[in-house]
mmCIF file of C-alpha atoms and ligand atoms in Angstrom:
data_model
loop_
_atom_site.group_PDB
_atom_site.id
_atom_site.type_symbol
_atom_site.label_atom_id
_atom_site.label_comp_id
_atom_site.label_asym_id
_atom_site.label_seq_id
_atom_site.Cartn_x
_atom_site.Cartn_y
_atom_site.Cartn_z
ATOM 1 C CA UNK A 717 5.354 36.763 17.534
ATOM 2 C CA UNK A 718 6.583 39.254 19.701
ATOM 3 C CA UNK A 719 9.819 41.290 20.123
ATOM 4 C CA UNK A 720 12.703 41.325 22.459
ATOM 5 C CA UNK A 721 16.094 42.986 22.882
ATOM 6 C CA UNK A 722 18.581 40.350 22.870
ATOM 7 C CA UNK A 723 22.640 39.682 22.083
ATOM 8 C CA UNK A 724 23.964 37.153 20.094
ATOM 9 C CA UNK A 725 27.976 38.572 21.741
ATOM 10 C CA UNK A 726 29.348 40.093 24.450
ATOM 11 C CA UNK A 727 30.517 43.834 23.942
ATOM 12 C CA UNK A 728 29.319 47.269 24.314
ATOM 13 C CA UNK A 729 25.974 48.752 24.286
ATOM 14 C CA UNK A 730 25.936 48.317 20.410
ATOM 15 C CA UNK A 731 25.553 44.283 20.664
ATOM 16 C CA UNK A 732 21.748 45.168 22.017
ATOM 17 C CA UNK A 733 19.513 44.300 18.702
ATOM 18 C CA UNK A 734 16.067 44.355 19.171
ATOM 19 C CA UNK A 735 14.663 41.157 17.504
ATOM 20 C CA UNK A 736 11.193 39.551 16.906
ATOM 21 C CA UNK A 737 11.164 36.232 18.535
ATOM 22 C CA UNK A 738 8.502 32.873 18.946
ATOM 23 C CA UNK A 739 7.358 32.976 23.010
ATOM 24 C CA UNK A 740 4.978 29.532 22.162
ATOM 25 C CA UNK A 741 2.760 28.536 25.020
ATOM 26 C CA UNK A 742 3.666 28.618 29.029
ATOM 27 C CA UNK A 743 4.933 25.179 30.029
ATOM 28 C CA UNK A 744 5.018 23.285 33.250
ATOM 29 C CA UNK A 745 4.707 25.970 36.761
ATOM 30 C CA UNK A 746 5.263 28.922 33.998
ATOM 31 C CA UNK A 747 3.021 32.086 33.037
ATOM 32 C CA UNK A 748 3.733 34.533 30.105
ATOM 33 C CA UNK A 749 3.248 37.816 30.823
ATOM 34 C CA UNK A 750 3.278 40.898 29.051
ATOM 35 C CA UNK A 751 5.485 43.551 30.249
ATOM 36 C CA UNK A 752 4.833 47.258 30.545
ATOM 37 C CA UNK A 753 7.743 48.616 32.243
ATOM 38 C CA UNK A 754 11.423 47.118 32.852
ATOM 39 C CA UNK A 755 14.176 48.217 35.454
ATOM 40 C CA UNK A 756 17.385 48.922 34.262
ATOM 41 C CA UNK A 757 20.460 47.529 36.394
ATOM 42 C CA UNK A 758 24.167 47.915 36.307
ATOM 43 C CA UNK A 759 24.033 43.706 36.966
ATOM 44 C CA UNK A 760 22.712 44.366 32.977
ATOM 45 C CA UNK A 761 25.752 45.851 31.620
ATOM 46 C CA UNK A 762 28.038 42.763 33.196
ATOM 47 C CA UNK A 763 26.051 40.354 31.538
ATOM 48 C CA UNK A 764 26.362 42.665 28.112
ATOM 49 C CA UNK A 765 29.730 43.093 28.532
ATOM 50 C CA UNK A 766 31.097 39.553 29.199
ATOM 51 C CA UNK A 767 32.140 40.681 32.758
ATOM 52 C CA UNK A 768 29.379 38.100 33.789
ATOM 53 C CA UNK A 769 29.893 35.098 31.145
ATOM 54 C CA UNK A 770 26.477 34.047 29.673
ATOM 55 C CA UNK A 771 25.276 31.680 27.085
ATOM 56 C CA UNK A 772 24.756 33.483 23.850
ATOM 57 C CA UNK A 773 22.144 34.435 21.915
ATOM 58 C CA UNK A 774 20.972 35.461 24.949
ATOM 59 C CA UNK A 775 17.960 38.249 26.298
ATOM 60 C CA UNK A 776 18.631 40.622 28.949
ATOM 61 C CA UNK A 777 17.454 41.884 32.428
ATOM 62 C CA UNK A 778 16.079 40.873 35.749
ATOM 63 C CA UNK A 779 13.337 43.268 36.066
ATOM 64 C CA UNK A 780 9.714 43.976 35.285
ATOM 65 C CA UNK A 781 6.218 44.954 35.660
ATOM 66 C CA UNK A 782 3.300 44.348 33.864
ATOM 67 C CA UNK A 783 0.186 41.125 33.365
ATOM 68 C CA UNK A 784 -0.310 37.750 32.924
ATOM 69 C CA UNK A 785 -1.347 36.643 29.461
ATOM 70 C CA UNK A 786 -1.983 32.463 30.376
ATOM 71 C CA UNK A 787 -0.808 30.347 32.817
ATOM 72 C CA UNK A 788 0.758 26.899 32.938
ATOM 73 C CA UNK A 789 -0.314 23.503 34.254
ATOM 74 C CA UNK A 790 0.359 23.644 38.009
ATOM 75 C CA UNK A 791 0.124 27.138 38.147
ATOM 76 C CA UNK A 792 -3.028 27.840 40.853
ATOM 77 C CA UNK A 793 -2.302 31.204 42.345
ATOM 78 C CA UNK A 794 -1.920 33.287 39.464
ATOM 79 C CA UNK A 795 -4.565 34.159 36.678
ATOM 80 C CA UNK A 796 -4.883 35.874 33.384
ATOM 81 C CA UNK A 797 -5.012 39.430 33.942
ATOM 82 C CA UNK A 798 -3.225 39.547 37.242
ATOM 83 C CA UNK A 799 -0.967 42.422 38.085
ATOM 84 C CA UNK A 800 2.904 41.126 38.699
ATOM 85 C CA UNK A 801 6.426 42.339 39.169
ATOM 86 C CA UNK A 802 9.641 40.272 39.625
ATOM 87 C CA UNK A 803 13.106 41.591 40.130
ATOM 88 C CA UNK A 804 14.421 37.490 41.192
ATOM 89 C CA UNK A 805 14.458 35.718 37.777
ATOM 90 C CA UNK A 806 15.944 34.320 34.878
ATOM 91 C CA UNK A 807 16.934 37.082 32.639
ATOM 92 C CA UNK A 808 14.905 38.296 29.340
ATOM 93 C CA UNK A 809 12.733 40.967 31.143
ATOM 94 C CA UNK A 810 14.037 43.323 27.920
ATOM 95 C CA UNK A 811 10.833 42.086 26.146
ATOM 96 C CA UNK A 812 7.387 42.960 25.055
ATOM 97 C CA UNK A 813 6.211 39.947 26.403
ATOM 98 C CA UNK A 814 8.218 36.353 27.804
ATOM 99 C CA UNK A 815 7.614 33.348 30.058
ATOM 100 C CA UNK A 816 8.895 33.586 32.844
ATOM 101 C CA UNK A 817 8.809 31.053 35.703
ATOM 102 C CA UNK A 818 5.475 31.569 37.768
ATOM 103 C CA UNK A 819 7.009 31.053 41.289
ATOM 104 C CA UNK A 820 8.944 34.153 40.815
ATOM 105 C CA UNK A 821 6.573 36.338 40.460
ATOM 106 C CA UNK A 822 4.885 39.049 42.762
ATOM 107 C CA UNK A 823 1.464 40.123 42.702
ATOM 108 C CA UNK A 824 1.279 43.830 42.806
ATOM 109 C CA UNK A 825 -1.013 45.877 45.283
ATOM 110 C CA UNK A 826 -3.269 48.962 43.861
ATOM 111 C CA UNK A 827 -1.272 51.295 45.134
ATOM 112 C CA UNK A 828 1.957 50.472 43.296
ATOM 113 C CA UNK A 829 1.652 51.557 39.544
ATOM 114 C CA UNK A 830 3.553 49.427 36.683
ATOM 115 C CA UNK A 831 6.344 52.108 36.376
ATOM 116 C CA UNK A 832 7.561 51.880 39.978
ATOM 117 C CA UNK A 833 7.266 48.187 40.539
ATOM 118 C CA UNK A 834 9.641 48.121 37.564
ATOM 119 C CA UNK A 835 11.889 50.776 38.954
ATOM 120 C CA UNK A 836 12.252 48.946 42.837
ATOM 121 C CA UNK A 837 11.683 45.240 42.440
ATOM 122 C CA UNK A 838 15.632 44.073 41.641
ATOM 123 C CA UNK A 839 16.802 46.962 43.924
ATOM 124 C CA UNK A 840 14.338 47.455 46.369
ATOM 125 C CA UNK A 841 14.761 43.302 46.885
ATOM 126 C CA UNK A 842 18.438 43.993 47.328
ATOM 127 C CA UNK A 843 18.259 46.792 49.520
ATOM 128 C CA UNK A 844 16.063 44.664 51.914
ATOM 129 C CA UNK A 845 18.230 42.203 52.288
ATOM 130 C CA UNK A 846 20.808 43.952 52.499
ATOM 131 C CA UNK A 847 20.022 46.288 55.539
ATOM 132 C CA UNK A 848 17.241 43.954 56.864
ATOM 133 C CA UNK A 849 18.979 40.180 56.577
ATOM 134 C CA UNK A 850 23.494 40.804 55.588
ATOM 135 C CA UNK A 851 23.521 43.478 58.567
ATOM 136 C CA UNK A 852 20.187 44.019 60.113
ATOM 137 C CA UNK A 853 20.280 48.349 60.755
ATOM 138 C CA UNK A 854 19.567 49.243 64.160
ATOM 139 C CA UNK A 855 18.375 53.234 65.289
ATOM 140 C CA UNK A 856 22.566 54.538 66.395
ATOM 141 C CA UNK A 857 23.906 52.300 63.491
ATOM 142 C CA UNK A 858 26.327 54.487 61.026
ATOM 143 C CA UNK A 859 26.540 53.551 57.533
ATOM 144 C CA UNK A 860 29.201 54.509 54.796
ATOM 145 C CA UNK A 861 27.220 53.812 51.320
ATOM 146 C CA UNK A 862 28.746 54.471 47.849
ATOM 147 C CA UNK A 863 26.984 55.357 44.611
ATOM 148 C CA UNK A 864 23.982 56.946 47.198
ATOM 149 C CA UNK A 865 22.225 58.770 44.058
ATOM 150 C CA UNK A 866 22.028 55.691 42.327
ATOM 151 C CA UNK A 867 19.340 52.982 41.404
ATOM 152 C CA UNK A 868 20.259 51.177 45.071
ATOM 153 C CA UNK A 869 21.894 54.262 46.532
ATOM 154 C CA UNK A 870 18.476 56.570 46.662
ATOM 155 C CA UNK A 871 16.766 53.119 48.243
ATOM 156 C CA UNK A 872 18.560 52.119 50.777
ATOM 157 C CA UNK A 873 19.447 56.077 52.320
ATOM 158 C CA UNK A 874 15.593 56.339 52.509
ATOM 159 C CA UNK A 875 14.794 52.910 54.248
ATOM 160 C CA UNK A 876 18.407 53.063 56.403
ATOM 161 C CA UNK A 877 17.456 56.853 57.737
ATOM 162 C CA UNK A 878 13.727 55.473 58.437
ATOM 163 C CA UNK A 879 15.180 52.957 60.499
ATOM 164 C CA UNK A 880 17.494 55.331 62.554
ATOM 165 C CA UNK A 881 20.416 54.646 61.255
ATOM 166 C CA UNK A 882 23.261 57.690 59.804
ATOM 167 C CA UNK A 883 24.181 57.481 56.400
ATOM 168 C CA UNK A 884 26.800 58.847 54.769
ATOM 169 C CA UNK A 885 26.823 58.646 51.057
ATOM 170 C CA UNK A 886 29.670 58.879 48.463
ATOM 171 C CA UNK A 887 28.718 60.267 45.195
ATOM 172 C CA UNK A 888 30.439 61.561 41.922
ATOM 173 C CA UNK A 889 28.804 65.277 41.805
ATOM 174 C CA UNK A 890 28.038 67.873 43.693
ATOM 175 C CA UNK A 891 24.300 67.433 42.273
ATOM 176 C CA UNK A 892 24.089 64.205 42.950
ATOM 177 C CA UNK A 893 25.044 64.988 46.890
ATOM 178 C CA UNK A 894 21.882 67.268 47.122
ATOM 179 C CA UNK A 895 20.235 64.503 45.616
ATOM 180 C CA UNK A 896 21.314 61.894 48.024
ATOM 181 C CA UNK A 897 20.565 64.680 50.941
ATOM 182 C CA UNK A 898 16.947 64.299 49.728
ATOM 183 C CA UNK A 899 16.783 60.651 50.155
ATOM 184 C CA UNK A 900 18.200 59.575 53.467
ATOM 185 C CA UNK A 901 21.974 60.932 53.637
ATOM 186 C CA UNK A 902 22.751 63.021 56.632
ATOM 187 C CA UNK A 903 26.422 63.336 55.204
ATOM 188 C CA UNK A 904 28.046 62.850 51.906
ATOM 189 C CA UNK A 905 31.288 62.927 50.121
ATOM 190 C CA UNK A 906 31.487 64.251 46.873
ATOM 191 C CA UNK A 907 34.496 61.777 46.223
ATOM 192 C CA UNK A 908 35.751 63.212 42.684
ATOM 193 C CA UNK A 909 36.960 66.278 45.629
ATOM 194 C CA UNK A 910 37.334 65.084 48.972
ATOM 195 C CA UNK A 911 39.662 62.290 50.288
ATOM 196 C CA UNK A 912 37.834 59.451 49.454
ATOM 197 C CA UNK A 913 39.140 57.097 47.002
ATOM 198 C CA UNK A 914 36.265 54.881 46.361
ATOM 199 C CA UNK A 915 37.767 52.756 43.356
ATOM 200 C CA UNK A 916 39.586 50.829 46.989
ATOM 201 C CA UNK A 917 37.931 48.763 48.319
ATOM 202 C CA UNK A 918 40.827 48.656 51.191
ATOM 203 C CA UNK A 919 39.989 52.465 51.591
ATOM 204 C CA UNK A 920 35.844 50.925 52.998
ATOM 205 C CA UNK A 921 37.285 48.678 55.346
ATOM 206 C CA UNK A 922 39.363 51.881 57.082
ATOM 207 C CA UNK A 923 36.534 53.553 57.946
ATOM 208 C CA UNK A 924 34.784 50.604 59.261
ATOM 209 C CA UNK A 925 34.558 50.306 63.321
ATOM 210 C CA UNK A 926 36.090 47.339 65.426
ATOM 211 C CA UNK A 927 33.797 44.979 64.257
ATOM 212 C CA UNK A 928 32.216 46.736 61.189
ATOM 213 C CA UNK A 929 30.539 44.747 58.327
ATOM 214 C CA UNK A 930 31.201 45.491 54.750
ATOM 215 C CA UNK A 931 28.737 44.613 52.515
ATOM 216 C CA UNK A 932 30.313 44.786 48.668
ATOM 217 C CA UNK A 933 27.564 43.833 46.597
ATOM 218 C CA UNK A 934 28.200 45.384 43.493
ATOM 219 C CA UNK A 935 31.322 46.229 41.629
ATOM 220 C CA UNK A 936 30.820 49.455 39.096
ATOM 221 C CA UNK A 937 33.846 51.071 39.649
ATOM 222 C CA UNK A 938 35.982 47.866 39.016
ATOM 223 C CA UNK A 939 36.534 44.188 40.384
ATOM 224 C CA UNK A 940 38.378 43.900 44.051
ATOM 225 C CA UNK A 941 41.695 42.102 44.626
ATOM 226 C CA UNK A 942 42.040 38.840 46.199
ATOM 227 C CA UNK A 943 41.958 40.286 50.130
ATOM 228 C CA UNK A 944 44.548 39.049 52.528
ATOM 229 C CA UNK A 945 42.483 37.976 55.458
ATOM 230 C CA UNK A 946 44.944 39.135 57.963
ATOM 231 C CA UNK A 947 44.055 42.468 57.277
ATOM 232 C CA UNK A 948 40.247 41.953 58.517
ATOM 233 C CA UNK A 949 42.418 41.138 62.185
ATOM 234 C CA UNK A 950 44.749 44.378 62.156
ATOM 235 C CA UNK A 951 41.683 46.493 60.985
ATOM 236 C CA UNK A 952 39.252 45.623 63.927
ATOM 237 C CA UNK A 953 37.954 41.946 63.766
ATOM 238 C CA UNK A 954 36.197 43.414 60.879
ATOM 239 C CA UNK A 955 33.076 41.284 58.723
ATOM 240 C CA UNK A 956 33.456 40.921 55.265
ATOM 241 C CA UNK A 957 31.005 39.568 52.822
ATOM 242 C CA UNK A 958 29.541 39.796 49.258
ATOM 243 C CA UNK A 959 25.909 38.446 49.334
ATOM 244 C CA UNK A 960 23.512 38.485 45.684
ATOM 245 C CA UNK A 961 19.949 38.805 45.639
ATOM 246 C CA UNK A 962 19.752 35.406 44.015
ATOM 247 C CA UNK A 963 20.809 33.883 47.500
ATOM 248 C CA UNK A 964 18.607 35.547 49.411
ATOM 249 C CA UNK A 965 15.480 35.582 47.400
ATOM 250 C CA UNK A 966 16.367 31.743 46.303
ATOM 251 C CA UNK A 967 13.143 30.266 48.288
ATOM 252 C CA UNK A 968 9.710 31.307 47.477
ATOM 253 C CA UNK A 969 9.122 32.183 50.647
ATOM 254 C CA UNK A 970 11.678 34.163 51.178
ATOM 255 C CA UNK A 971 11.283 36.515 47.732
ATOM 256 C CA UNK A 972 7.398 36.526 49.475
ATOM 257 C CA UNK A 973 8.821 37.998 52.451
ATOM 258 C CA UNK A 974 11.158 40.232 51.130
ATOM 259 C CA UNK A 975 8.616 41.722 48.683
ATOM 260 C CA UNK A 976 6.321 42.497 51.857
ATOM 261 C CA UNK A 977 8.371 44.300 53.726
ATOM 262 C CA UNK A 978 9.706 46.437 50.842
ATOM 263 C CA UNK A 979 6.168 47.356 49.359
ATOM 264 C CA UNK A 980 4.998 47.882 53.169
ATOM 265 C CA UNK A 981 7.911 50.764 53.787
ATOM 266 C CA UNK A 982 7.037 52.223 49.879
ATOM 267 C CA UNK A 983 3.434 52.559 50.706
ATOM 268 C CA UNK A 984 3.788 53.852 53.851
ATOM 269 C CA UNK A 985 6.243 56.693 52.354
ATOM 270 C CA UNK A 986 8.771 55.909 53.748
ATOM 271 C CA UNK A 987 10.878 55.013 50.990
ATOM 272 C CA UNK A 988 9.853 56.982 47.628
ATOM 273 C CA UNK A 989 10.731 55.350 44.183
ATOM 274 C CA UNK A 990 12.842 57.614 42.090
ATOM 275 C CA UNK A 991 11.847 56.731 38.723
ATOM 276 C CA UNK A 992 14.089 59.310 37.189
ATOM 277 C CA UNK A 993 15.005 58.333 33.537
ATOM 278 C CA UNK A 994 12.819 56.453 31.129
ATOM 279 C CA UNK A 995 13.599 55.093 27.611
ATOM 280 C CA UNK A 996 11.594 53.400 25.077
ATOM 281 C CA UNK A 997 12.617 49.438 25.017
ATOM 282 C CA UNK A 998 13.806 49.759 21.895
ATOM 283 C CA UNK A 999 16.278 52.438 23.018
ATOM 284 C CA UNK A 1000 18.129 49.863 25.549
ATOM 285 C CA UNK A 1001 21.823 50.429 24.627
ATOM 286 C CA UNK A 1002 21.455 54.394 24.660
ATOM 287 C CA UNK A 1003 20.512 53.669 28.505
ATOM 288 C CA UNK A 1004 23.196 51.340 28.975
ATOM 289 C CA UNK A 1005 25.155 53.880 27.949
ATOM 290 C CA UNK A 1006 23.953 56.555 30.364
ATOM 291 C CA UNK A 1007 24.209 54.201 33.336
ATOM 292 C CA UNK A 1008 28.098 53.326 32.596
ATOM 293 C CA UNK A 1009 28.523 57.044 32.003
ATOM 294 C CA UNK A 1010 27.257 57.948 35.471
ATOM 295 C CA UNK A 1011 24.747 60.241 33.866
ATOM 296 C CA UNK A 1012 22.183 58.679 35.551
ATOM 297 C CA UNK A 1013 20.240 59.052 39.146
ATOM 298 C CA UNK A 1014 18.147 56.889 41.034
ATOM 299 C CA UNK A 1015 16.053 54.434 39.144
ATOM 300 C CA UNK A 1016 15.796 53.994 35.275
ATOM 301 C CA UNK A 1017 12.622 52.502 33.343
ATOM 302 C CA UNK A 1018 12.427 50.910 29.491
ATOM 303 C CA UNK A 1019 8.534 51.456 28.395
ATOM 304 C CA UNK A 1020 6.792 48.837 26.498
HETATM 305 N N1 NAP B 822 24.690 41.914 44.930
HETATM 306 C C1 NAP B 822 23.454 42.153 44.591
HETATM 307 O O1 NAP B 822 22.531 41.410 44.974
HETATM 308 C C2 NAP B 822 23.139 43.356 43.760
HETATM 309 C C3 NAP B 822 21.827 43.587 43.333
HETATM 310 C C4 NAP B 822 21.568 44.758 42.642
HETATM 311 C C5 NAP B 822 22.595 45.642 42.352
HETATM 312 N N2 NAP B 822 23.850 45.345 42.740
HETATM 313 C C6 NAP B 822 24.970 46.264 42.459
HETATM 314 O O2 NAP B 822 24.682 47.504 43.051
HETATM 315 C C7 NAP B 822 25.363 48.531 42.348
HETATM 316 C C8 NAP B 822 24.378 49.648 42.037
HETATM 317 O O3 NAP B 822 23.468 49.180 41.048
HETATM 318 P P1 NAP B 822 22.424 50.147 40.349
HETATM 319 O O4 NAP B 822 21.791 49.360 39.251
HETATM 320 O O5 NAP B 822 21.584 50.784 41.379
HETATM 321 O O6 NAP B 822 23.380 51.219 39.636
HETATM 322 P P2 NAP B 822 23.548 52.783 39.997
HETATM 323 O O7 NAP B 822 24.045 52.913 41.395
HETATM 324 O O8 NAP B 822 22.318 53.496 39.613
HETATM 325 O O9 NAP B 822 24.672 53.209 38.994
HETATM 326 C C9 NAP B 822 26.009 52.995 39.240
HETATM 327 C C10 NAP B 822 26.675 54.195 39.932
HETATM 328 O O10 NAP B 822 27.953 53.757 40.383
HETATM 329 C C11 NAP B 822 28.828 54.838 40.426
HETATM 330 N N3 NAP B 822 30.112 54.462 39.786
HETATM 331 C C12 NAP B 822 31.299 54.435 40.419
HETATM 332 N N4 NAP B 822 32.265 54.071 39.592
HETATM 333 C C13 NAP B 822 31.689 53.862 38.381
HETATM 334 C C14 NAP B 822 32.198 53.468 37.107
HETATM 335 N N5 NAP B 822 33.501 53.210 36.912
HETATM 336 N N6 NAP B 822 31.320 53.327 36.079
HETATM 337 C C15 NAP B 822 30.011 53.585 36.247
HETATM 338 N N7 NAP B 822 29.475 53.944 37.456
HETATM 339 C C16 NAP B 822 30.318 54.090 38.512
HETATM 340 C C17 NAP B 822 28.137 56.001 39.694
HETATM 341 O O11 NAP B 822 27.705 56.934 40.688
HETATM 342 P P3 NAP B 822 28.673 58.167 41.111
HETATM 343 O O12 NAP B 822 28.763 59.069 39.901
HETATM 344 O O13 NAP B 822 27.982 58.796 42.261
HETATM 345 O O14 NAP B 822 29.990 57.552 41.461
HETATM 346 C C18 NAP B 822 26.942 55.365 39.030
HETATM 347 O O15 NAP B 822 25.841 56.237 38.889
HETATM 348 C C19 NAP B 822 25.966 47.872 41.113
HETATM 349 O O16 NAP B 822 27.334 47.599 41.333
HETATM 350 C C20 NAP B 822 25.178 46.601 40.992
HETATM 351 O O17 NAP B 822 25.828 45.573 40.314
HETATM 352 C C21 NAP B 822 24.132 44.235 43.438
#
């Protein structure tokens, strides 16, 4: 037996109950791992919430770190003991231990402790494609990035500056602007105060350049209105799209790839993993609740 945070309905934080549960043995091309460490993400509080509909009793979360316990048949390149991360999988990563399947998981260098991989897999994944694949950042690019002190937000600054681009970062606090300075932001708006509405999303695509790209791939400060298409002509020819990690990391190869480059450009330094709240597993729906609150900055950890 084991135990796992799971929600048998959709609501707030309070539906989290933290629940022993039967994992059995790993079936056909899957490995059960024990965790150590699991990222938090606001994709976590849609599913809670019902935002995201999902088939209940359900677990919870898209992100971990820790070892593989046993391996299914089929399985060839992963053993018992191995080191792994994943932030492209089935959810239940709120768990002491699950199965999980084995093609979608990572094995983790030495220099990469448990508590980071945790804290950059799902995001770190995201950013990647993001800047690297949706719109691939070139030194001279400009880039207007909301929530920049978040989970995403402290990622992406880093890796955008490194790659010569100019990011300017919209954030809720005045703290959270020196914070974003730190990681990557050459400019940022401290939108509660300055003219930035950032609940629009019309209010992105006017600052956009003929021919910008926006990139809305997340939704925290509300869903977007159907968008009249004619308005991408009178704004500039403008690019609109809203990619998920799950399309982008669907292939094994491509989730290989991905993973690469992002543990490449946080080993080199270049981008540094903010791990800056951690909660005991257990204590799931008190971070949930610090995340919707925007009490939160760059990455957030549950401990196993
Ligand atoms: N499409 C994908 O593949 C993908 C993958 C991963 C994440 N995402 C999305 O990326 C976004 C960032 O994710 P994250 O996990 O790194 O979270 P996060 O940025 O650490 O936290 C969310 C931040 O959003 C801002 N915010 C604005 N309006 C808000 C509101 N009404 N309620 C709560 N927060 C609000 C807050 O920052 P301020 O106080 O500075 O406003 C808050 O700290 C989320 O929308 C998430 O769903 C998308």
């Amino acid at each position: 037996m084991t135990h796992a945070i799971r929600f048998h309905r959709a609501g707030g934080p309070e539906v989290l109950v933290w629940e022993e549960v039967e994992l059995g043995k790993p079936g056909p091309g899957e490995a059960r791992i024990r965790h150590t460490a699991v990222g938090l993400n606001f994709v976590d509080i849609y599913n809670r919430s019902g935002l995201y509909p999902v088939q209940l009793p359900s677990g919870l979360g898209g992100e971990g770190a820790g070892v593989v316990e046993e391996v299914g048949p089929g399985v060839t390149d992963l053993k018992p003991g191995d080191r792994i991360a994943y932030g492209s999988a089935p959810m239940g990563a709120y768990a002491e231990a699950r199965l999980i399947p084995a093609d979608r998981l990572i094995k983790l260098p030495d220099g990469i402790d448990d508590k980071t991989a945790a804290a950059m897999m799902l995001k770190g994944l995201t950013v990647q494609y993001l800047i690297r694949q949706t719109y691939r950042v070139k030194a001279g690019d400009t880039i207007l990035l909301h929530a920049a002190a978040g989970g995403i937000g402290l990622i992406l600054g880093q890796w955008a500056k490194h790659l010569g681009a100019t990011v300017i970062g919209t954030v809720g606090s005045d703290e959270k602007a020196k914070l974003a300075k730190a990681h990557g932001c050459a400019h940022t708006i401290v939108y509660t105060r300055e003219d930035f509405v950032k609940d629009t999303f019309l209010k992105s695509l006017d600052c956009l350049a003929p021919l910008g790209v926006v990139a809305l791939f997340g939704q925290s400060s509300g869903s977007v209105e159907p968008l009249n298409l004619g308005l991408l002509a009178q704004k500039g020819s403008l690019y609109v799209t809203r990619p998920t990690l799950n399309t982008y990391a669907a292939k094994r190869e491509s989730l290989v790839a991905m993973a690469k480059e992002l543990f490449e450009v946080v080993q080199s330094g270049a981008v540094k993993i903010e791990v800056n709240q951690s909660y005991p597993l257990k204590d799931a729906a008190k971070a949930h609740a610090d995340l919707a609150a925007r009490k939160t900055t760059g990455s957030t950890v549950l401990l196993v």
